[in-house]
Amino acid sequence: MNRIQMDGENLTLDQLYSIALGGAEVELSQQARERMNASRAVVERLIESDAAVYGVNTGFGKMASVRISRQQIRTLQTNLVRSHACGVGAPLSEPEVRAMLALRANAIAKGFSGVRPVVAETLCAMLNKRVHPVLPCQGSVGASGDLTPLAHLAQVAVGEGQVILQGRKMGGAEAMRNAGIAPLVLEAKEGLALLNGTQAMLALLALALRGAEIAADTADLAAALSLDALRGSPAAFDERIARVRPYTGHTISAKNLRRLNQGSAIRESHRAPEKDPRVQDPYSLRCAPQVHGAARDAIAQVRATISVELNSATDNPLVFVGADGKSGSGEILSGGNFHGQPLAMAADQLAVALVTLAGISERRIEQMTNPQSSQLPAFLIRDAGLNSGFMILQVAAAALASEMKTQAAPHSVDSIPTSANQEDYVSMGMSGARRIQPMLANLRNVLAIELLSACQGLDLLAPLRTGAEAQKAYDIVRSASSFVEADRSLSADIEAVADLIDEGKLAAILR
């Protein structure tokens, strides 16, 4: 198996997904090892000079002025890991843990942390042997990085903490021993280097980005099916309209909607004015490219932020090697690259994009289930009255969309000072990232309801058929849920279609 190289410079999102979701193995590159040795030499030289260096021979945060003797340097680093491992809440998922391990190894491999290569190598070995630390999801304010979740990760690297190995929960020492990995004995700065960084919020946000991009494509598919179910006009998707307001997302969504509905017999059946006197469709149809497009552009900006963060040095202090790169010359600088504000703001942006897609989807569901606007049987069911049909599916979609509005409240504008006011402005990036997966689950369910409603509407228009590409989406939905002849519980159908969305089965039509 070709292992993914951890070099701090070239990790891609696709590689991260292969590691987190596909179990791909990793290894530290030779170039990274050389850079790490060079930066470590700077740290060793400064220790020998007895100069005060934050995090190396001083306390942390508000206690940075406290000097630590050489004899206590190892104890300082171990105490740091233990004291900061105080997280609470449900553990992160296995993909999230794997992403964190990979991201922290890659950040250290960049060569600005001043630690030995064995630190990154240990994290790589944990990934490859599937030693997955139990990481409580709560406790980080995203300021000096994600200190608490990364401390729980570091605990296992030193042979402590809790682990899931081969489906069984056990102590870190037992897991490392069973996996044949020697626990780290932390040297100067190495505990701090493991804890200082944005890798928890980054891991969650990177994995959520994948789901958001799938959802954006699925939303276009759902809108295309709804357009035909409602006998709407694709005229609003004309490329000339997008060209005079050239947002990238608008252009993509309009192109998708044109392509999906091309050749629709339903559209042709009511194109003439005498057959359909309507001049314009509701905004949820006519403005789908503008609304979906705005969400797409927001998601693209989140991708750009994450792409920078993937290969950034985010701990503190940072070690800069001198020009010769070998003699131990260089400088250690304290700064704030651990601060999560860029990611916190990206998480807020992503949350707004997701609730936007859910909100407009719910409006299309209402249009289809409402006989005053749908020109279809009430609530998409024959013999309405005896049957309630899709009435409560719209209610469920409304509940989910409304819940998402509260979930989308911004986190990055909040701050609570910590560490005796030393860390007086924090990002709340971890909590901002944590709420994205629940939002994605809600969005998938809303889109599933729209897809089910649209397919029901299309069946009620049979024998007329939608466009060839949109028909592919219809067929996928119908593989999981049959036409509703009479009332039945549709919970299982919603779940089945939501699973298809999550797996990317529908989005693949557009890719």
Tab-separated table of N, CA and C in Angstrom, residues 1 18-25 94-95 97-98 101 122-133 156 163-168 170 175-176 179 181:
chain	number	residue	atom	x	y	z
A	1	MET	N	0.836	-1.194	0.000
A	1	MET	CA	0.000	0.000	0.000
A	1	MET	C	0.873	1.247	0.000
A	18	SER	N	-9.275	10.217	2.673
A	18	SER	CA	-8.805	8.824	2.536
A	18	SER	C	-8.316	8.280	3.876
A	19	ILE	N	-7.653	9.129	4.644
A	19	ILE	CA	-7.147	8.717	5.952
A	19	ILE	C	-8.299	8.544	6.934
A	20	ALA	N	-9.165	9.556	7.012
A	20	ALA	CA	-10.210	9.568	8.031
A	20	ALA	C	-11.330	8.583	7.738
A	21	LEU	N	-11.722	8.477	6.473
A	21	LEU	CA	-12.878	7.666	6.102
A	21	LEU	C	-12.503	6.337	5.458
A	22	GLY	N	-11.340	6.302	4.812
A	22	GLY	CA	-10.943	5.091	4.095
A	22	GLY	C	-9.860	4.275	4.763
A	23	GLY	N	-9.333	4.754	5.890
A	23	GLY	CA	-8.318	3.995	6.607
A	23	GLY	C	-6.952	3.988	5.958
A	24	ALA	N	-6.675	4.948	5.073
A	24	ALA	CA	-5.365	5.002	4.424
A	24	ALA	C	-4.261	5.169	5.471
A	25	GLU	N	-3.093	4.581	5.185
A	25	GLU	CA	-1.963	4.675	6.099
A	25	GLU	C	-1.071	5.857	5.737
A	94	GLU	N	-14.949	8.141	15.101
A	94	GLU	CA	-13.682	7.581	14.615
A	94	GLU	C	-13.105	8.387	13.458
A	95	PRO	N	-13.894	8.762	12.436
A	95	PRO	CA	-13.316	9.591	11.370
A	95	PRO	C	-12.765	10.909	11.890
A	97	VAL	N	-11.537	11.513	14.885
A	97	VAL	CA	-10.296	11.220	15.610
A	97	VAL	C	-9.158	10.959	14.633
A	98	ARG	N	-9.422	10.189	13.601
A	98	ARG	CA	-8.383	9.889	12.617
A	98	ARG	C	-7.936	11.169	11.901
A	101	LEU	N	-5.621	13.086	14.294
A	101	LEU	CA	-4.284	12.487	14.353
A	101	LEU	C	-3.464	12.870	13.122
A	122	THR	N	5.054	8.781	16.066
A	122	THR	CA	4.150	8.091	16.987
A	122	THR	C	2.699	8.303	16.595
A	123	LEU	N	2.352	9.530	16.222
A	123	LEU	CA	0.986	9.793	15.773
A	123	LEU	C	0.667	9.018	14.495
A	124	CYS	N	1.638	8.940	13.597
A	124	CYS	CA	1.448	8.156	12.363
A	124	CYS	C	1.239	6.687	12.688
A	125	ALA	N	2.011	6.160	13.626
A	125	ALA	CA	1.875	4.755	14.012
A	125	ALA	C	0.508	4.492	14.635
A	126	MET	N	0.022	5.431	15.434
A	126	MET	CA	-1.309	5.277	16.026
A	126	MET	C	-2.375	5.205	14.941
A	127	LEU	N	-2.245	6.030	13.916
A	127	LEU	CA	-3.175	5.974	12.792
A	127	LEU	C	-3.118	4.617	12.095
A	128	ASN	N	-1.910	4.198	11.777
A	128	ASN	CA	-1.743	2.969	11.002
A	128	ASN	C	-2.179	1.724	11.764
A	129	LYS	N	-2.022	1.753	13.076
A	129	LYS	CA	-2.420	0.620	13.918
A	129	LYS	C	-3.842	0.775	14.443
A	130	ARG	N	-4.501	1.865	14.027
A	130	ARG	CA	-5.884	2.134	14.410
A	130	ARG	C	-6.061	2.243	15.923
A	131	VAL	N	-5.104	2.874	16.564
A	131	VAL	CA	-5.200	3.211	17.988
A	131	VAL	C	-5.906	4.565	18.059
A	132	HIS	N	-7.172	4.556	18.356
A	132	HIS	CA	-8.000	5.755	18.286
A	132	HIS	C	-8.308	6.269	19.686
A	133	PRO	N	-7.702	7.377	20.094
A	133	PRO	CA	-7.969	7.932	21.417
A	133	PRO	C	-9.442	8.291	21.599
A	156	VAL	N	-2.753	9.600	25.131
A	156	VAL	CA	-2.567	8.243	24.596
A	156	VAL	C	-1.175	8.100	24.005
A	163	VAL	N	-8.609	4.540	24.963
A	163	VAL	CA	-8.484	4.231	23.535
A	163	VAL	C	-9.597	3.281	23.117
A	164	ILE	N	-10.004	3.411	21.859
A	164	ILE	CA	-10.799	2.367	21.213
A	164	ILE	C	-9.870	1.644	20.246
A	165	LEU	N	-9.661	0.368	20.497
A	165	LEU	CA	-8.797	-0.457	19.642
A	165	LEU	C	-9.542	-1.731	19.298
A	166	GLN	N	-9.732	-1.963	18.015
A	166	GLN	CA	-10.445	-3.144	17.535
A	166	GLN	C	-11.821	-3.262	18.187
A	167	GLY	N	-12.486	-2.109	18.297
A	167	GLY	CA	-13.838	-2.082	18.821
A	167	GLY	C	-13.961	-2.167	20.317
A	168	ARG	N	-12.832	-2.203	21.026
A	168	ARG	CA	-12.867	-2.357	22.486
A	168	ARG	C	-12.211	-1.166	23.161
A	170	MET	N	-10.141	0.577	26.059
A	170	MET	CA	-9.096	0.140	26.992
A	170	MET	C	-8.199	1.321	27.328
A	175	ALA	N	-3.337	-0.311	25.087
A	175	ALA	CA	-3.544	-0.205	23.641
A	175	ALA	C	-2.223	-0.024	22.906
A	176	MET	N	-1.376	0.847	23.412
A	176	MET	CA	-0.082	1.071	22.758
A	176	MET	C	0.762	-0.194	22.800
A	179	ALA	N	-0.564	-2.662	20.293
A	179	ALA	CA	-0.283	-2.224	18.921
A	179	ALA	C	1.208	-2.231	18.607
A	181	ILE	N	3.488	-0.102	19.819
A	181	ILE	CA	3.974	1.277	19.697
A	181	ILE	C	4.559	1.714	21.037
